[in-house]
Coordinates of C-alpha atoms (C1' of nucleotides) in Angstrom, one line a residue:
Chain U
M1 CA 5.6 21.2 8.6
S2 CA 5.8 19.8 11.5
Q3 CA 9.3 18.4 12.0
T4 CA 7.9 14.8 14.7
V5 CA 5.8 13.6 11.4
D6 CA 8.4 15.0 9.5
R7 CA 11.4 12.2 10.5
A8 CA 8.7 9.7 11.1
L9 CA 7.7 9.4 7.7
S10 CA 11.3 10.7 6.1
I11 CA 11.7 6.2 7.4
L12 CA 9.3 4.6 5.0
P13 CA 11.0 5.0 2.0
L14 CA 14.3 4.6 3.8
L15 CA 13.1 1.1 4.8
A16 CA 11.5 0.3 1.4
E17 CA 15.2 0.0 0.1
G18 CA 15.3 -2.8 2.8
P19 CA 15.6 -4.0 6.4
A20 CA 17.9 -1.8 8.4
D21 CA 18.5 -1.5 12.4
L22 CA 18.1 1.5 14.7
G23 CA 21.5 2.9 13.9
Q24 CA 21.5 3.3 10.5
V25 CA 17.9 5.1 10.3
A26 CA 19.0 6.8 13.1
D27 CA 22.6 7.8 11.0
R28 CA 20.5 8.6 7.6
L29 CA 18.2 10.8 9.6
G30 CA 20.9 12.5 11.0
V31 CA 19.1 11.9 14.6
H32 CA 20.4 10.2 17.5
K33 CA 19.8 7.0 18.1
S34 CA 17.2 7.5 21.3
T35 CA 14.6 9.9 19.0
A36 CA 14.7 7.1 16.1
L37 CA 14.0 4.4 18.1
R38 CA 11.1 6.5 19.6
L39 CA 9.9 7.2 16.0
L40 CA 10.1 3.8 15.0
R41 CA 8.5 2.2 18.0
T42 CA 5.7 4.9 16.9
L43 CA 5.6 3.3 13.9
H44 CA 5.3 0.4 15.0
E45 CA 2.4 0.7 17.3
H46 CA 0.7 1.4 14.5
G47 CA 1.6 -1.5 12.3
L48 CA 3.9 0.3 9.2
V49 CA 6.5 -1.0 10.6
H50 CA 7.7 -5.0 11.8
R51 CA 10.4 -6.3 13.6
Q52 CA 11.9 -8.8 12.2
A53 CA 14.1 -11.5 14.5
D54 CA 17.3 -10.3 13.7
Q55 CA 16.1 -6.8 15.3
R56 CA 16.1 -5.1 12.3
Y57 CA 13.4 -3.2 10.9
R58 CA 11.1 -3.7 8.0
L59 CA 8.1 -2.1 6.6
G60 CA 5.0 -3.3 8.4
A61 CA 1.7 -5.8 6.0
R62 CA 0.0 -2.5 7.8
L63 CA 0.7 -0.2 4.9
F64 CA -0.5 -3.0 2.4
A65 CA -3.9 -3.4 3.9
L66 CA -4.0 0.3 3.9
A67 CA -3.3 0.7 0.1
Q68 CA -6.0 -2.3 -0.6
E69 CA -8.5 -0.5 1.5
A70 CA -8.2 2.9 0.1
V71 CA -7.8 1.3 -4.1
E72 CA -11.8 -0.1 -3.1
N73 CA -13.0 2.9 -1.8
L74 CA -12.1 4.7 -4.7
D75 CA -14.5 5.8 -6.9
I76 CA -14.2 7.1 -10.4
R77 CA -17.3 7.9 -11.2
E78 CA -17.1 10.0 -8.5
I79 CA -13.7 11.1 -8.6
A80 CA -13.9 12.1 -12.4
H81 CA -17.9 14.0 -12.9
P82 CA -16.8 17.4 -12.5
Y83 CA -14.3 16.9 -15.2
L84 CA -17.4 15.7 -17.3
V85 CA -19.4 18.5 -17.1
D86 CA -16.1 20.9 -17.3
L87 CA -15.4 19.4 -20.9
N88 CA -19.1 19.2 -21.7
E89 CA -19.3 22.9 -21.1
K90 CA -16.1 23.1 -23.1
C91 CA -17.1 21.8 -26.7
G92 CA -21.1 20.9 -26.0
H93 CA -21.2 17.2 -27.4
T94 CA -22.0 14.4 -25.4
V95 CA -19.7 12.2 -22.7
H96 CA -19.5 9.5 -21.1
L97 CA -17.9 7.4 -18.8
A98 CA -17.7 3.6 -18.9
V99 CA -15.6 0.3 -17.1
Y100 CA -15.0 -3.3 -17.7
E101 CA -17.1 -5.8 -16.2
E102 CA -17.6 -9.0 -16.5
N103 CA -16.2 -9.6 -19.9
E104 CA -19.0 -6.1 -20.3
V105 CA -18.0 -2.4 -20.9
L106 CA -20.1 -0.6 -19.3
Y107 CA -21.4 3.5 -19.5
I108 CA -21.8 4.4 -15.3
D109 CA -21.7 7.8 -16.3
K110 CA -22.9 10.3 -18.8
V111 CA -23.2 14.4 -19.8
E112 CA -25.6 15.1 -22.0
S113 CA -25.2 16.9 -25.2
R114 CA -26.2 20.6 -25.5
Y115 CA -27.2 20.1 -29.0
P116 CA -30.3 19.5 -29.9
V117 CA -29.8 15.9 -31.9
R118 CA -28.5 13.5 -28.6
M119 CA -27.2 10.3 -29.1
Y120 CA -29.0 7.0 -27.1
S121 CA -27.4 5.3 -24.6
R122 CA -28.1 4.9 -20.9
I123 CA -25.8 4.2 -17.7
G124 CA -25.2 1.3 -16.8
K125 CA -26.3 -0.6 -20.4
P126 CA -23.6 -2.2 -21.3
V127 CA -22.0 -0.7 -24.7
A128 CA -21.4 -2.6 -28.4
I129 CA -18.7 -3.8 -27.2
T130 CA -16.6 -4.4 -30.3
V131 CA -16.5 -1.0 -32.5
A132 CA -17.7 1.6 -28.6
A133 CA -14.0 3.8 -28.5
V134 CA -14.3 3.2 -24.6
A135 CA -14.2 -0.5 -25.2
K136 CA -11.5 -0.7 -27.4
L137 CA -9.5 1.6 -25.0
I138 CA -10.3 -0.9 -22.2
L139 CA -9.7 -3.8 -23.8
A140 CA -7.0 -2.8 -25.8
D141 CA -4.9 -2.8 -21.9
L142 CA -5.9 -6.4 -21.2
P143 CA -3.3 -9.1 -19.7
E144 CA -2.7 -10.5 -23.9
A145 CA -4.3 -13.9 -23.0
E146 CA -7.4 -12.6 -21.3
R147 CA -7.9 -10.2 -24.4
R148 CA -7.4 -13.0 -26.8
A149 CA -10.2 -15.1 -25.8
L150 CA -11.9 -12.3 -25.1
A151 CA -11.7 -11.3 -29.2
E152 CA -12.9 -14.7 -29.9
K153 CA -15.9 -15.2 -27.8
L154 CA -17.7 -11.9 -28.9
D155 CA -20.1 -11.8 -31.5
Y156 CA -19.1 -9.4 -34.4
P157 CA -22.5 -7.5 -35.6
M158 CA -22.3 -5.1 -38.5
Y159 CA -24.0 -2.7 -37.3
T160 CA -22.9 -0.6 -39.9
A161 CA -20.8 -1.3 -42.9
R162 CA -17.3 0.2 -41.0
S163 CA -18.1 -2.3 -37.9
I164 CA -15.3 -4.1 -37.3
P165 CA -16.2 -7.5 -38.4
N166 CA -13.7 -10.5 -36.8
A167 CA -11.7 -11.2 -34.2
A168 CA -8.3 -11.0 -36.5
A169 CA -9.1 -7.3 -37.1
F170 CA -10.5 -6.7 -33.8
L171 CA -7.0 -7.6 -32.3
K172 CA -5.2 -5.7 -34.8
E173 CA -7.4 -2.7 -33.9
L174 CA -6.9 -2.8 -30.5
A175 CA -3.3 -3.7 -31.1
T176 CA -3.5 0.2 -32.7
V177 CA -5.3 1.7 -29.6
R178 CA -2.8 0.4 -27.3
E179 CA 0.2 1.8 -28.9
Q180 CA -1.4 5.3 -29.4
G181 CA -3.2 5.5 -26.8
W182 CA -6.4 6.9 -27.9
A183 CA -9.1 5.3 -29.5
T184 CA -12.3 6.6 -32.1
D185 CA -15.3 5.2 -33.9
L186 CA -16.6 6.9 -37.0
G187 CA -20.2 5.5 -38.1
G188 CA -19.1 1.8 -36.8
H189 CA -22.0 1.9 -34.6
E190 CA -24.2 4.5 -35.6
E191 CA -23.7 5.6 -39.5
S192 CA -23.8 9.4 -38.2
I193 CA -21.8 9.2 -35.2
N194 CA -18.3 9.5 -34.6
C195 CA -16.7 9.2 -31.7
I196 CA -13.5 9.7 -29.9
A197 CA -12.0 7.8 -26.3
A198 CA -8.8 8.7 -23.9
P199 CA -8.0 6.7 -21.6
I200 CA -8.1 6.9 -17.6
R201 CA -5.8 5.0 -15.2
G202 CA -4.5 3.7 -11.9
A203 CA -1.7 4.0 -9.6
D204 CA -0.8 1.2 -11.1
G205 CA -0.6 2.0 -14.5
R206 CA -3.7 -0.4 -15.9
V207 CA -6.3 1.2 -17.5
V208 CA -9.1 1.2 -15.1
A209 CA -12.3 3.4 -17.3
A210 CA -12.2 5.4 -20.6
M211 CA -13.8 8.4 -21.6
S212 CA -15.6 9.7 -25.0
V213 CA -16.8 13.0 -26.5
S214 CA -19.7 11.3 -29.3
A215 CA -21.7 13.6 -32.0
P216 CA -23.4 13.7 -34.7
N217 CA -21.7 14.0 -38.5
V218 CA -24.9 17.4 -38.8
V219 CA -23.3 18.7 -36.0
V220 CA -19.2 18.2 -36.9
T221 CA -17.7 16.9 -39.3
A222 CA -15.6 13.7 -37.9
E223 CA -12.7 15.4 -38.9
E224 CA -13.4 18.2 -36.6
L225 CA -14.7 15.9 -34.0
L226 CA -10.6 14.5 -34.0
T227 CA -9.7 18.4 -33.4
L228 CA -11.1 18.1 -30.0
L229 CA -9.0 14.8 -29.0
P230 CA -5.9 16.9 -27.4
L231 CA -8.7 18.3 -25.2
V232 CA -10.0 15.1 -24.2
R233 CA -6.5 13.2 -23.5
R234 CA -5.7 16.0 -21.5
T235 CA -9.1 15.9 -19.6
A236 CA -8.5 12.2 -19.0
D237 CA -5.0 12.7 -18.1
A238 CA -6.3 14.8 -15.4
I239 CA -8.0 12.6 -13.7
T240 CA -5.7 10.4 -14.3
R241 CA -3.5 11.9 -11.6
E242 CA -6.5 12.6 -9.8
Y243 CA -7.9 9.4 -9.1
S244 CA -4.1 7.5 -9.2
G245 CA -3.6 10.9 -6.1
S246 CA -0.5 11.4 -7.7
A247 CA 0.9 14.5 -8.0
P248 CA -1.0 18.1 -7.2
A249 CA -3.3 18.1 -10.4
R250 CA -1.8 21.0 -12.4
D251 CA -4.9 20.3 -15.3
T252 CA -7.6 21.4 -12.7
P253 CA -11.4 22.0 -14.3
T254 CA -11.5 26.0 -15.1
S255 CA -13.3 28.7 -12.5
H256 CA -16.8 27.6 -13.3
G257 CA -15.7 23.5 -12.8
P258 CA -15.8 21.7 -9.3
A259 CA -12.7 22.5 -7.9
R260 CA -13.4 25.3 -5.4
P261 CA -10.4 28.0 -5.3
V262 CA -8.3 27.8 -2.9
P263 CA -9.0 30.6 -0.3
G264 CA -6.4 32.7 1.1
K265 CA -4.1 32.7 -1.6
P266 CA -4.1 35.1 -3.4
Chain T
M1 CA 5.0 6.8 22.7
S2 CA 5.3 9.7 20.0
Q3 CA 1.6 11.9 20.2
T4 CA 2.2 14.2 16.9
V5 CA 3.4 11.1 14.9
D6 CA 1.2 9.2 17.0
R7 CA -2.2 11.8 15.7
A8 CA -0.2 11.9 12.2
L9 CA -0.8 7.9 11.8
S10 CA -4.3 7.7 13.3
I11 CA -5.1 9.1 9.9
L12 CA -4.3 7.5 7.6
P13 CA -6.9 4.9 8.8
L14 CA -9.0 7.3 9.1
L15 CA -8.7 8.3 5.3
A16 CA -8.5 4.2 4.1
E17 CA -12.4 4.8 5.0
G18 CA -12.9 7.2 2.4
P19 CA -12.7 10.6 1.6
A20 CA -13.2 13.9 4.6
D21 CA -12.2 17.3 5.0
L22 CA -10.1 19.1 7.8
G23 CA -12.9 19.1 10.3
Q24 CA -14.0 16.2 9.8
V25 CA -10.1 14.6 10.5
A26 CA -9.7 17.1 13.2
D27 CA -13.1 15.7 14.6
R28 CA -12.6 12.1 14.7
L29 CA -9.0 12.8 16.1
G30 CA -9.8 14.8 18.6
V31 CA -7.6 17.4 17.9
H32 CA -8.3 21.6 17.3
K33 CA -8.3 22.1 13.2
S34 CA -4.8 24.2 13.2
T35 CA -3.2 20.8 14.7
A36 CA -4.9 18.4 12.0
L37 CA -4.3 21.2 8.8
R38 CA 0.0 20.7 9.8
L39 CA -0.3 16.3 10.3
L40 CA -1.8 16.8 6.7
R41 CA 0.3 19.3 5.7
T42 CA 3.3 17.0 6.9
L43 CA 2.0 13.3 5.5
H44 CA 0.8 15.5 2.3
E45 CA 4.5 16.8 2.0
H46 CA 5.7 13.0 1.8
G47 CA 3.0 12.0 -0.8
L48 CA 1.1 9.6 1.9
V49 CA -2.0 12.1 1.6
H50 CA -3.4 13.5 -1.5
R51 CA -5.9 16.5 -1.7
Q52 CA -8.3 15.6 -4.7
A53 CA -10.1 19.2 -6.0
D54 CA -12.7 19.0 -3.6
Q55 CA -10.1 20.0 -1.2
R56 CA -10.6 16.6 0.8
Y57 CA -8.0 14.3 1.9
R58 CA -8.2 11.1 0.8
L59 CA -4.5 8.1 1.1
G60 CA -2.0 8.9 -1.7
A61 CA -0.2 7.0 -4.2
R62 CA 3.1 7.3 -2.2
L63 CA 1.4 4.4 0.2
F64 CA 0.9 1.8 -2.7
A65 CA 5.0 2.8 -3.9
L66 CA 6.0 1.9 -0.8
A67 CA 3.5 -0.8 -0.4
Q68 CA 4.6 -2.3 -4.2
E69 CA 8.5 -1.8 -3.7
A70 CA 8.5 -3.4 0.0
V71 CA 6.8 -6.6 -1.2
E72 CA 9.8 -6.7 -4.7
N73 CA 12.7 -6.2 -1.7
L74 CA 11.4 -9.1 0.4
D75 CA 13.8 -12.4 0.8
I76 CA 11.6 -15.3 1.3
R77 CA 15.1 -17.3 1.6
E78 CA 16.5 -14.7 3.9
I79 CA 13.6 -14.5 6.5
A80 CA 12.7 -18.8 6.4
H81 CA 16.4 -19.8 7.1
P82 CA 16.9 -19.6 10.1
Y83 CA 13.5 -21.1 10.9
L84 CA 14.4 -24.0 8.9
V85 CA 17.7 -24.2 10.7
D86 CA 15.9 -24.2 14.0
L87 CA 13.4 -27.2 12.5
N88 CA 16.2 -29.2 11.4
E89 CA 18.3 -29.2 15.1
K90 CA 15.1 -30.0 16.6
C91 CA 13.7 -33.2 14.7
G92 CA 16.9 -34.6 13.3
H93 CA 15.6 -33.9 8.9
T94 CA 16.0 -33.0 6.1
V95 CA 14.4 -29.4 5.8
H96 CA 13.2 -27.7 2.3
L97 CA 12.5 -24.7 1.1
A98 CA 9.8 -24.3 -2.6
V99 CA 9.2 -21.6 -4.2
Y100 CA 7.0 -21.4 -8.0
E101 CA 8.8 -20.0 -11.5
E102 CA 7.3 -20.5 -14.8
N103 CA 5.4 -23.8 -14.3
E104 CA 8.3 -25.3 -12.2
V105 CA 9.0 -25.5 -8.5
L106 CA 12.1 -24.7 -7.5
Y107 CA 14.0 -25.9 -4.3
I108 CA 15.7 -22.9 -3.1
D109 CA 16.8 -23.3 0.2
K110 CA 18.1 -27.1 2.5
V111 CA 19.4 -27.9 5.8
E112 CA 20.7 -31.2 5.5
S113 CA 19.5 -33.7 7.4
R114 CA 22.0 -35.2 10.9
Y115 CA 21.3 -38.7 10.5
P116 CA 24.2 -41.0 8.1
V117 CA 20.9 -41.1 5.3
R118 CA 21.0 -38.5 3.0
M119 CA 18.6 -37.9 0.6
Y120 CA 19.0 -36.7 -3.2
S121 CA 18.2 -33.0 -3.7
R122 CA 20.3 -29.4 -4.7
I123 CA 19.0 -26.0 -4.3
G124 CA 18.0 -24.3 -7.8
K125 CA 17.4 -27.7 -8.6
P126 CA 13.2 -28.1 -10.4
V127 CA 11.6 -30.6 -7.5
A128 CA 9.5 -33.9 -8.7
I129 CA 6.2 -31.3 -9.7
T130 CA 4.0 -34.5 -9.8
V131 CA 4.7 -35.9 -6.5
A132 CA 6.4 -33.6 -4.2
A133 CA 4.7 -32.3 -1.2
V134 CA 5.9 -28.9 -1.6
A135 CA 4.8 -28.4 -5.2
K136 CA 1.4 -29.7 -4.2
L137 CA 0.9 -26.8 -1.4
I138 CA 2.1 -23.9 -3.8
L139 CA -0.1 -25.8 -7.5
A140 CA -3.4 -25.8 -5.2
D141 CA -2.7 -22.2 -4.7
L142 CA -3.0 -21.5 -8.1
P143 CA -6.2 -19.7 -9.8
E144 CA -8.4 -22.5 -10.8
A145 CA -7.8 -22.1 -15.0
E146 CA -4.1 -21.7 -14.3
R147 CA -4.4 -24.8 -12.3
R148 CA -6.4 -26.5 -13.9
A149 CA -4.2 -25.6 -18.0
L150 CA -0.5 -26.2 -15.7
A151 CA -1.8 -29.8 -14.6
E152 CA -2.3 -30.9 -18.0
K153 CA 0.3 -30.1 -19.7
L154 CA 2.9 -32.0 -17.1
D155 CA 4.4 -35.3 -17.7
Y156 CA 3.3 -38.1 -14.9
P157 CA 6.1 -40.2 -14.5
M158 CA 5.9 -43.1 -12.4
Y159 CA 8.5 -43.0 -10.2
T160 CA 7.0 -45.5 -8.4
A161 CA 4.1 -47.0 -8.0
R162 CA 2.5 -44.7 -5.4
S163 CA 3.4 -42.1 -8.2
I164 CA 0.3 -39.8 -9.1
P165 CA -0.4 -41.3 -12.7
N166 CA -2.9 -38.7 -14.0
A167 CA -4.1 -34.9 -14.2
A168 CA -7.1 -35.6 -13.3
A169 CA -5.8 -37.8 -10.1
F170 CA -3.7 -34.7 -9.3
L171 CA -6.0 -31.9 -9.0
K172 CA -8.4 -34.3 -7.5
E173 CA -5.5 -33.8 -5.0
L174 CA -4.3 -30.7 -5.6
A175 CA -7.7 -30.2 -3.7
T176 CA -7.8 -32.2 -0.8
V177 CA -4.4 -30.4 0.0
R178 CA -6.3 -27.3 -0.9
E179 CA -8.8 -28.4 1.4
Q180 CA -5.8 -29.1 4.7
G181 CA -3.8 -26.5 5.0
W182 CA -0.7 -29.3 4.2
A183 CA 0.8 -32.1 2.5
T184 CA 2.6 -35.5 1.5
D185 CA 4.7 -37.7 -0.5
L186 CA 4.4 -40.8 1.1
G187 CA 7.1 -42.9 -1.3
G188 CA 5.4 -40.9 -4.0
H189 CA 9.1 -39.6 -5.6
E190 CA 11.5 -42.8 -3.9
E191 CA 10.0 -45.9 -2.6
S192 CA 11.7 -45.2 0.6
I193 CA 11.3 -41.3 1.7
N194 CA 9.1 -39.8 3.0
C195 CA 7.9 -35.9 2.7
I196 CA 5.3 -33.6 5.1
A197 CA 4.7 -30.2 3.7
A198 CA 3.2 -26.8 5.2
P199 CA 2.6 -23.4 3.1
I200 CA 3.8 -20.2 3.5
R201 CA 1.9 -17.4 2.2
G202 CA 2.4 -13.7 1.8
A203 CA 0.0 -10.3 3.1
D204 CA -2.7 -11.1 0.8
G205 CA -2.9 -15.0 1.6
R206 CA -1.3 -16.1 -1.8
V207 CA 0.4 -19.3 -1.1
V208 CA 4.6 -17.5 -1.4
A209 CA 6.3 -20.7 -0.9
A210 CA 6.2 -24.3 1.5
M211 CA 8.5 -25.9 3.3
S212 CA 8.9 -29.9 4.0
V213 CA 10.2 -32.0 6.1
S214 CA 11.9 -35.0 4.2
A215 CA 12.7 -38.4 6.0
P216 CA 13.8 -42.5 5.0
N217 CA 11.7 -45.2 5.8
V218 CA 14.8 -46.5 7.6
V219 CA 14.7 -43.7 10.4
V220 CA 11.4 -43.3 10.9
T221 CA 8.7 -44.5 9.7
A222 CA 5.5 -42.6 7.9
E223 CA 3.4 -42.4 10.8
E224 CA 6.1 -41.3 12.9
L225 CA 7.0 -38.9 10.6
L226 CA 3.4 -37.2 10.7
T227 CA 3.7 -36.4 14.0
L228 CA 5.7 -33.9 13.1
L229 CA 3.2 -32.3 11.2
P230 CA 2.0 -29.9 13.9
L231 CA 5.9 -28.7 14.3
V232 CA 6.3 -28.0 10.9
R233 CA 3.0 -26.3 10.6
R234 CA 3.6 -24.0 13.6
T235 CA 6.8 -23.8 11.7
A236 CA 5.4 -22.3 8.8
D237 CA 2.8 -20.2 10.1
A238 CA 6.0 -18.2 12.0
I239 CA 7.0 -17.6 8.7
T240 CA 4.0 -16.5 7.1
R241 CA 4.3 -14.1 10.0
E242 CA 6.6 -12.8 10.1
Y243 CA 7.0 -12.6 5.6
S244 CA 3.8 -11.2 5.6
G245 CA 5.3 -9.0 8.8
S246 CA 1.5 -8.4 10.5
A247 CA 1.7 -9.1 14.7
P248 CA 4.9 -9.9 16.3
A249 CA 5.6 -13.3 15.7
R250 CA 4.2 -15.8 18.6
D251 CA 6.4 -18.7 17.8
T252 CA 9.6 -17.2 17.1
P253 CA 12.7 -20.2 17.0
T254 CA 14.3 -21.0 20.2
S255 CA 16.6 -20.0 22.6
H256 CA 19.4 -21.5 20.0
G257 CA 17.8 -20.2 17.1
P258 CA 18.4 -17.1 14.9
A259 CA 16.0 -14.2 17.5
R260 CA 18.3 -13.0 19.6
P261 CA 17.7 -12.1 23.3
V262 CA 16.1 -8.7 23.2
P263 CA 18.6 -7.0 25.7
G264 CA 17.2 -4.6 28.6
K265 CA 13.9 -6.4 28.8
P266 CA 14.1 -9.0 32.1
Chain C
dT1 C1' -28.6 42.4 -1.9
dG2 C1' -27.1 41.7 2.6
dA3 C1' -26.2 39.4 7.1
dG4 C1' -25.4 34.7 8.7
dT5 C1' -22.6 30.6 8.6
dA6 C1' -19.4 27.1 7.5
dT7 C1' -14.9 25.8 5.7
dG8 C1' -9.5 26.5 5.4
dT9 C1' -5.7 29.4 6.8
dT10 C1' -2.1 32.4 9.6
dG11 C1' 0.1 35.0 14.0
dC12 C1' 1.0 34.4 18.2
dA13 C1' 2.3 32.4 23.4
dC14 C1' 2.2 29.3 26.3
dG15 C1' 3.9 25.0 28.0
dC16 C1' 4.0 20.6 26.0
dT17 C1' 6.4 16.9 24.1
dG18 C1' 10.3 15.8 21.7
dT19 C1' 14.6 15.9 21.9
dG20 C1' 19.7 14.9 23.2
dC21 C1' 23.0 13.4 26.5
dA22 C1' 25.2 9.8 29.2
dA23 C1' 24.7 5.7 31.5
dC24 C1' 23.1 0.8 31.7
dG25 C1' 22.5 -4.0 29.7
dC26 C1' 23.6 -6.9 27.5
dG27 C1' 25.1 -10.5 23.3
dC28 C1' 29.6 -11.3 20.9
dA29 C1' 35.4 -11.3 19.5
dT30 C1' 39.0 -10.7 20.7
Chain K
dA1 C1' 38.6 -11.3 31.2
dT2 C1' 38.0 -7.1 28.8
dG3 C1' 36.5 -4.0 25.0
dC4 C1' 33.0 -3.0 21.4
dG5 C1' 28.3 -2.3 18.9
dC6 C1' 24.2 -2.3 19.6
dG7 C1' 19.7 -1.6 21.6
dT8 C1' 17.6 0.3 25.8
dT9 C1' 15.9 4.0 29.7
dG10 C1' 15.7 8.0 32.7
dC11 C1' 16.0 12.9 33.0
dA12 C1' 16.8 17.9 32.4
dC13 C1' 16.1 21.4 29.0
dA14 C1' 14.0 24.5 25.2
dG15 C1' 11.8 23.2 20.7
dC16 C1' 8.6 22.4 18.8
dG17 C1' 3.7 21.2 18.7
dT18 C1' -0.7 23.1 20.9
dG19 C1' -5.2 25.8 21.0
dC20 C1' -6.4 29.9 20.4
dA21 C1' -8.8 34.1 18.2
dA22 C1' -9.0 36.7 14.3
dC23 C1' -8.9 35.9 9.2
dA24 C1' -10.9 35.1 4.4
dT25 C1' -13.5 33.7 1.0
dA26 C1' -17.5 30.4 -0.8
dC27 C1' -22.3 29.3 0.0
dT28 C1' -27.1 29.9 1.5
dC29 C1' -30.8 31.9 3.3
dA30 C1' -33.8 35.9 3.4

DNA sequence: TGAGTATGTTGCACGCTGTGCAACGCGCAT
DNA sequence: ATGCGCGTTGCACAGCGTGCAACATACTCA
């Protein structure tokens, strides 16, 4: 759209391949050397490009600083919330969002069920880490050493007969979850409540959060709940796309959702 | 230098602070909305900027990808070499460059002493990890858990009477080194050889390599060698600046060094 | 329900600003 | 010395970026 900026930005991926000198940059851009020089100078002033001792150019430190600052200011909760609401409006059940923090998995957002029967949970409260579906997803993505160490440290309370009893069983379950990319908790925390969950990932592919849909037996059976799995996974993927800032999100919330219809485009 | 590009790039740090809408961007740039729109569109096409569901803009994933790709293509050895040569020409002694890899510290570059008496070492060979000055610097920067685990695993051969004897002494030495930002090995590996070293850091401040100057007693005493410490540290800092791609390196190698004098500037 | 406001978007004419050219300085290899 | 390669500079032209005004749509009051 803007020729000058377009050319300047085209230099970045070019330099990402490795250092290059003025002539190479000009050639690959298809512009005169003097033009390339001015573009490089501008990039240099902004610290996006660094000039090394042999006069060649490469990407500069500012790029890292920007990326870091950006990732620190990303707020999953803010980004995910509209999607949670949207999902709730589609299926009616309770929707949770959870993250990992200091050996705990915490609920950081929740949209209440529209059915009269609700489940107990509170934002900010740690989840039942050994049985909750969201916890399984998040822990399954930890580096192996950390995962193993944590599993050994945990207590395994038998909330119900179907609770996970010990570290060995837990690690096995995590391996499965890691493999399949989603998780369930079928009566492992409270006898009558089932739960399905999917992971939300950052730009680097690491799991940064997990979301779940929970419903008591009296409303839907476990089997019926599982039919919602594709929807939950698609929603989590949409949040991932939005959070990681990759391609424009195709799977955007529906019309009554948060996405404001784009004006001027029929 | 280039107004358009300058404006476009000014958007990036602005968005790094957090998401912003078109009006805010236009205001802070001091340009008309339509201008800001075109700039944002161009940034968007290159993936540097992401448009979220609420229409606001924030930094995009391409930025992270670029930063990562850039850091992968950085070659310390290539960047450091001219500085090593330069240092060698200034002081005449053997200069080493070492990095950490899989529980070992390896020499990856070396410039031989100009004195007839040389010390034994080979590029690619692991260093005496418990006594070498470069090893101390690199290990001192490891995360505490990893550092402690490694120290416990190591053997502590008594090359000389002054070799570090055990894990406790080693960890204590590492703490000192970490504190002061440089390291020595005074006859800990070979009775008659002394060595001083300084760290080279990446853009994130972590130690990525270390360089050292080594000389036998018969050439210079330990005291005399230590007078070179400021020079070694300054050189390491200059490499750090160049490697991490921060501000233009002031402490560039001298005229006979690798830096090609800039033509056209009197 | 209606006018009022805020925001994103488009088309257009002006003229600033980016462009390529040619020439120069400088180091390096022959 | 001479030619070659590379980065750099000044300049004249016009291409391209700019701001303006008008439009579209969504939201918010009365």
